[in-house]
Coordinates of C-alpha atoms in Angstrom, one line a residue:
Chain F
X4 CA 3.3 -19.7 -14.6
X5 CA 3.2 -21.2 -10.9
X6 CA 6.1 -23.1 -10.0
X7 CA 5.1 -22.8 -6.2
X8 CA 1.9 -23.4 -6.4
X9 CA -1.1 -21.5 -6.3
X10 CA -2.8 -21.9 -3.2
X11 CA -1.4 -19.8 -0.6
X12 CA -1.5 -16.8 -3.4
X13 CA -5.1 -17.2 -3.6
X14 CA -5.5 -17.8 0.4
X15 CA -3.3 -15.2 1.3
X16 CA -5.0 -12.7 -1.3
X17 CA -8.4 -13.6 0.2
X18 CA -7.4 -12.8 3.7
X19 CA -5.5 -9.3 2.7
X20 CA -9.3 -8.6 0.8
X21 CA -11.4 -9.5 3.8
X22 CA -9.2 -7.1 6.1
X23 CA -9.2 -4.5 3.4
X24 CA -13.4 -5.3 3.4
X25 CA -13.4 -5.3 7.0
X26 CA -12.2 -1.7 7.0
X27 CA -14.5 -0.5 4.5
X28 CA -17.6 -2.2 6.0
X29 CA -17.2 -1.5 9.8
X30 CA -15.8 2.3 9.5
X31 CA -16.6 3.1 5.7
X32 CA -12.8 3.7 4.5
X33 CA -10.6 2.9 2.0
X34 CA -7.9 1.0 3.1
X35 CA -4.7 2.3 1.3
X36 CA -1.6 2.2 3.0
X37 CA 0.6 5.2 1.8
X38 CA -0.9 8.1 3.0
X39 CA 0.5 6.7 6.2
X40 CA 3.8 7.7 5.5
X41 CA 2.7 11.7 4.8
X42 CA 0.3 11.6 8.0
X43 CA 3.0 10.6 10.0
X44 CA 5.2 13.4 8.9
X45 CA 2.1 15.7 10.4
X46 CA 3.2 14.9 13.9
X47 CA 7.0 16.2 13.2
X48 CA 7.0 18.6 10.4
X49 CA 4.7 21.7 11.0
X50 CA 4.8 23.0 7.0
X51 CA 1.2 24.0 6.0
X52 CA 1.3 20.6 3.4
X53 CA 1.9 18.0 6.2
X54 CA -0.8 20.3 8.6
X55 CA -3.3 19.9 6.0
X56 CA -6.8 18.5 7.5
X57 CA -7.0 15.5 5.1
X58 CA -3.8 14.4 7.1
X59 CA -4.7 15.7 10.3
X60 CA -8.1 14.0 10.9
X61 CA -6.9 11.0 9.2
X62 CA -3.4 10.5 10.8
X63 CA -4.6 8.4 13.6
X64 CA -6.4 5.7 12.1
X65 CA -3.7 5.0 9.4
X66 CA -1.2 4.7 12.1
X67 CA -3.5 2.4 14.0
X68 CA -3.9 0.7 10.4
X69 CA -0.5 0.5 10.0
X70 CA 0.2 -1.0 13.4
X71 CA -2.3 -3.9 12.3
X72 CA -0.4 -4.6 9.5
X73 CA 3.1 -5.0 11.2
X74 CA 1.0 -7.3 14.0
X75 CA -0.4 -9.1 11.5
X76 CA 3.2 -10.0 10.2
X77 CA 4.4 -10.5 13.8
X78 CA 1.7 -12.9 14.2
X79 CA 2.4 -14.8 10.8
X80 CA 6.2 -15.1 12.1
X81 CA 4.9 -16.9 15.4
X82 CA 2.2 -18.9 13.9
X83 CA 4.8 -21.4 12.6
X84 CA 4.1 -21.0 8.8
X85 CA 7.3 -21.1 6.6
X86 CA 9.2 -17.4 6.5
X87 CA 11.6 -17.5 3.5
X88 CA 14.1 -15.5 4.0
X89 CA 15.4 -12.6 1.5
X90 CA 18.2 -10.8 0.3
X91 CA 17.8 -7.6 -1.8
X92 CA 20.9 -5.6 -1.7
X93 CA 20.8 -2.5 0.6
X94 CA 21.1 0.0 -2.1
X95 CA 18.5 -1.3 -4.0
X96 CA 15.7 -1.2 -0.8
X97 CA 17.3 2.5 -0.2
X98 CA 16.6 3.6 -3.5
X99 CA 13.6 1.6 -4.3
X100 CA 12.0 2.6 -1.1
X101 CA 12.6 6.3 -1.9
X102 CA 11.2 6.3 -5.1
X103 CA 8.4 4.1 -3.9
X104 CA 7.8 6.7 -1.1
X105 CA 7.7 9.8 -3.8
X106 CA 6.0 8.2 -6.1
X107 CA 3.1 6.5 -4.2
X108 CA 2.7 10.2 -2.9
X109 CA 2.7 12.1 -6.0
X110 CA 0.4 9.1 -8.1
X111 CA -2.3 9.1 -4.9
X112 CA -1.9 5.5 -3.8
X113 CA 0.1 2.4 -4.3
X114 CA -0.6 -1.0 -4.9
X115 CA -3.1 -1.3 -2.0
X116 CA -4.7 2.3 -2.6
X117 CA -5.1 2.2 -6.4
X118 CA -4.4 -1.6 -6.7
X119 CA -7.4 -3.1 -4.3
X120 CA -9.3 -0.3 -3.1
X121 CA -9.2 2.0 -6.7
X122 CA -9.9 -1.3 -8.8
X123 CA -12.7 -2.2 -6.4
X124 CA -14.5 1.1 -6.7
X125 CA -14.1 0.4 -10.6
X126 CA -12.0 3.8 -10.8
X127 CA -10.5 4.1 -14.3
X128 CA -8.1 6.3 -13.0
X129 CA -6.7 3.7 -10.4
X130 CA -7.0 1.4 -13.6
X131 CA -4.4 3.5 -15.4
X132 CA -2.3 3.7 -12.1
X133 CA -2.1 0.1 -11.7
X134 CA -1.5 -0.5 -15.7
X135 CA 1.4 2.3 -15.1
X136 CA 3.1 0.7 -12.0
X137 CA 3.3 -2.7 -13.8
X138 CA 4.4 -1.9 -17.0
X139 CA 7.1 0.7 -15.6
X140 CA 8.4 -1.9 -12.9
X141 CA 8.2 -4.8 -15.1
X142 CA 10.6 -2.7 -18.3
X143 CA 13.1 -1.4 -14.9
X144 CA 13.3 -5.1 -13.7
X145 CA 14.3 -6.2 -17.2
X146 CA 16.5 -3.6 -17.6
X147 CA 18.0 -4.1 -14.3
X148 CA 18.5 -7.7 -15.2
X149 CA 20.1 -7.0 -18.8
X150 CA 22.7 -4.6 -17.3
X151 CA 23.0 -7.4 -14.8
X152 CA 22.3 -5.3 -11.5
Chain N
X7 CA -18.6 9.7 17.7
X8 CA -19.6 8.0 21.0
X9 CA -17.1 6.4 23.4
X10 CA -18.0 3.0 22.4
X11 CA -18.2 3.3 18.8
X12 CA -14.3 5.2 18.8
X13 CA -13.1 2.0 20.6
X14 CA -15.0 -0.3 18.3
X15 CA -13.6 2.0 15.4
X16 CA -10.1 1.6 16.6
X17 CA -10.3 -2.4 17.1
X18 CA -11.8 -2.5 13.8
X19 CA -8.9 -0.7 11.9
X20 CA -6.4 -2.6 14.4
X21 CA -8.0 -5.9 13.2
X22 CA -8.7 -5.0 9.5
X23 CA -4.8 -3.8 9.4
X24 CA -3.8 -7.3 11.0
X25 CA -5.6 -9.6 8.3
X26 CA -4.0 -7.6 5.6
X27 CA -0.7 -8.0 7.5
X28 CA -1.2 -11.4 7.7
X29 CA -2.7 -12.0 4.4
X30 CA 0.4 -10.5 2.9
X31 CA 2.9 -12.8 5.0
X32 CA 0.5 -15.7 3.5
X33 CA 0.8 -14.3 -0.1
X34 CA 4.6 -14.2 0.3
X35 CA 4.3 -10.8 -1.0
X36 CA 6.0 -9.6 1.8
X37 CA 8.8 -11.1 0.3
X38 CA 10.7 -8.6 -2.5
X39 CA 11.7 -11.4 -4.4
X40 CA 8.2 -12.9 -5.1
X41 CA 7.5 -9.7 -6.1
X42 CA 10.7 -9.7 -8.4
X43 CA 9.7 -13.4 -9.9
X44 CA 6.4 -11.8 -10.7
X45 CA 8.0 -8.7 -12.7
X46 CA 10.7 -11.4 -14.6
X47 CA 7.6 -13.4 -15.7
X48 CA 9.0 -16.4 -13.4
X49 CA 6.1 -16.8 -11.0
X50 CA 3.0 -15.4 -12.1
X51 CA 1.3 -15.4 -8.3
X52 CA 1.3 -11.7 -7.7
X53 CA -1.8 -11.5 -10.2
X54 CA -3.8 -14.3 -8.0
X55 CA -3.4 -12.5 -5.0
X56 CA -4.2 -9.1 -6.5
X57 CA -7.0 -10.9 -8.1
X58 CA -8.7 -12.6 -4.9
X59 CA -8.1 -9.2 -2.9
X60 CA -9.9 -7.3 -5.4
X61 CA -12.8 -10.0 -5.8
X62 CA -13.8 -9.4 -2.5
X63 CA -13.3 -6.1 -2.3
X64 CA -15.2 -5.4 -6.0
X65 CA -18.2 -7.2 -4.0
X66 CA -18.0 -5.5 -0.6
X67 CA -17.3 -1.9 -2.2
X68 CA -20.1 -2.2 -4.8
X69 CA -22.7 -3.8 -2.7
X70 CA -22.5 -2.3 0.6
X71 CA -23.3 1.4 -0.4
X72 CA -26.1 0.1 -2.2
X73 CA -27.5 -1.5 0.7
X74 CA -26.7 0.5 3.7
X75 CA -26.9 4.2 4.4
X76 CA -23.5 4.2 6.5
X77 CA -21.0 1.8 7.5
X78 CA -21.3 -0.3 10.6
X79 CA -19.6 2.1 12.8
X80 CA -22.0 4.8 11.2
X81 CA -19.1 6.4 9.3
X82 CA -20.3 7.4 5.4
X83 CA -18.9 5.3 2.7
X84 CA -15.9 7.0 1.4
X85 CA -14.2 7.6 -1.9
X86 CA -11.1 7.6 -2.8
X87 CA -10.0 11.3 -3.6
X88 CA -7.9 10.7 -7.0
X89 CA -7.5 12.7 -9.9
X90 CA -5.8 11.1 -12.9
X91 CA -3.7 14.0 -14.4
X92 CA -0.2 14.6 -16.0
X93 CA 1.8 14.8 -12.6
X94 CA -0.1 12.0 -10.6
X95 CA 0.6 10.0 -13.6
X96 CA 4.1 10.7 -13.7
X97 CA 4.1 9.5 -9.9
X98 CA 2.5 6.4 -11.0
X99 CA 5.8 6.0 -12.8
X100 CA 8.2 7.0 -10.3
X101 CA 6.4 4.2 -8.0
X102 CA 7.2 1.5 -10.6
X103 CA 10.8 2.5 -11.3
X104 CA 11.2 2.3 -7.2
X105 CA 8.9 -1.2 -7.1
X106 CA 10.8 -2.5 -10.2
X107 CA 14.1 -1.8 -8.4
X108 CA 13.3 -3.5 -5.3
X109 CA 10.4 -5.5 -5.4
X110 CA 8.4 -3.5 -2.2
X111 CA 5.7 -1.8 -1.7
X112 CA 4.4 -0.2 1.5
X113 CA 2.3 -2.5 2.9
X114 CA 4.6 -5.1 2.4
X115 CA 7.3 -3.6 4.1
X116 CA 5.4 -3.0 7.2
X117 CA 4.0 -6.4 7.2
X118 CA 7.2 -7.9 6.1
X119 CA 9.1 -5.7 9.0
X120 CA 6.4 -7.3 11.4
X121 CA 7.7 -10.9 10.0
X122 CA 11.0 -10.5 11.0
X123 CA 12.8 -9.1 7.4
X124 CA 14.9 -6.2 9.1
X125 CA 16.5 -5.0 5.7
X126 CA 12.9 -3.7 5.0
X127 CA 13.8 -1.0 7.7
X128 CA 16.1 0.3 4.9
X129 CA 13.0 0.4 2.5
X130 CA 11.0 1.9 5.2
X131 CA 13.4 4.5 5.8
X132 CA 13.7 5.3 2.0
X133 CA 9.9 5.5 1.7
X134 CA 9.8 7.7 4.7
X135 CA 12.2 9.9 3.3
X136 CA 10.3 9.7 -0.3
X137 CA 6.9 10.8 1.2
X138 CA 8.5 13.7 3.0
X139 CA 10.7 15.2 0.1
X140 CA 7.2 14.8 -1.8
X141 CA 5.7 17.3 0.9
X142 CA 8.5 19.9 0.5
X143 CA 8.3 19.7 -3.0
X144 CA 4.9 19.9 -3.2
X145 CA 4.8 22.8 -1.1
X146 CA 7.0 24.8 -3.3
X147 CA 5.5 23.9 -6.5
X148 CA 2.5 25.2 -5.1
X149 CA 4.1 28.3 -3.7
X150 CA 5.7 29.1 -7.1
X151 CA 2.6 28.6 -9.3
X152 CA 0.9 31.1 -7.4

């Protein structure tokens, strides 16, 4: 079940949790990530959808939060901890990314919004969404392996 | 918001994101292969990561609003605006499809780029494009229904 050990999973998950908890404790904001990708467009796209108050009012902190995520990764890179290489074909990253971006926005959140904040809020809707993410992703992964992709 | 409080708000948000990103890197979830290994049941680590992160926040989200009127810097404790309906459920399915194809989620894509995986720029371009398409499509759908 855990061929690579469990400690880095437990510790990493705790550090992630402390980050999300810090945002909530200091500012009261649930720390979902995916809305950032819509609010970022509000700086360049002038259609009413992208100019909605919910985006204009939150785009600044969402940008700072995303910047923090980037810096967190960078800090890890320079911390001397092991970094394993990754080789996922570009077409999978492009196609998967497109579906993730569209789906997360239509679905009102991603693995951080529904998965961490939604479950921590005991939201039944978020639980349904997390189960949907998992079931569809497991089935997709299985189908791709069957097809040899 | 007072000036000092706005500064602390920025610092708090930045540090929160930084811890989140660092934790994602420690847990190896920034590596798409770690997610794909979970989806094929070869390594269930992702569940442990999710469990640890949720356990801490379950305490914080449930207890803090019961003990304090407001957050530390004075903002209200916000509820996530979410309504489960057919369209959002369908969105979750599309997200799962993309997640199953590439093993990337929005947070790990950003943190993984920071940790030097430049391939994730492709995934991030896809996510940005998907969010744009969603916005244009949602506006069209709304204008047709009214």
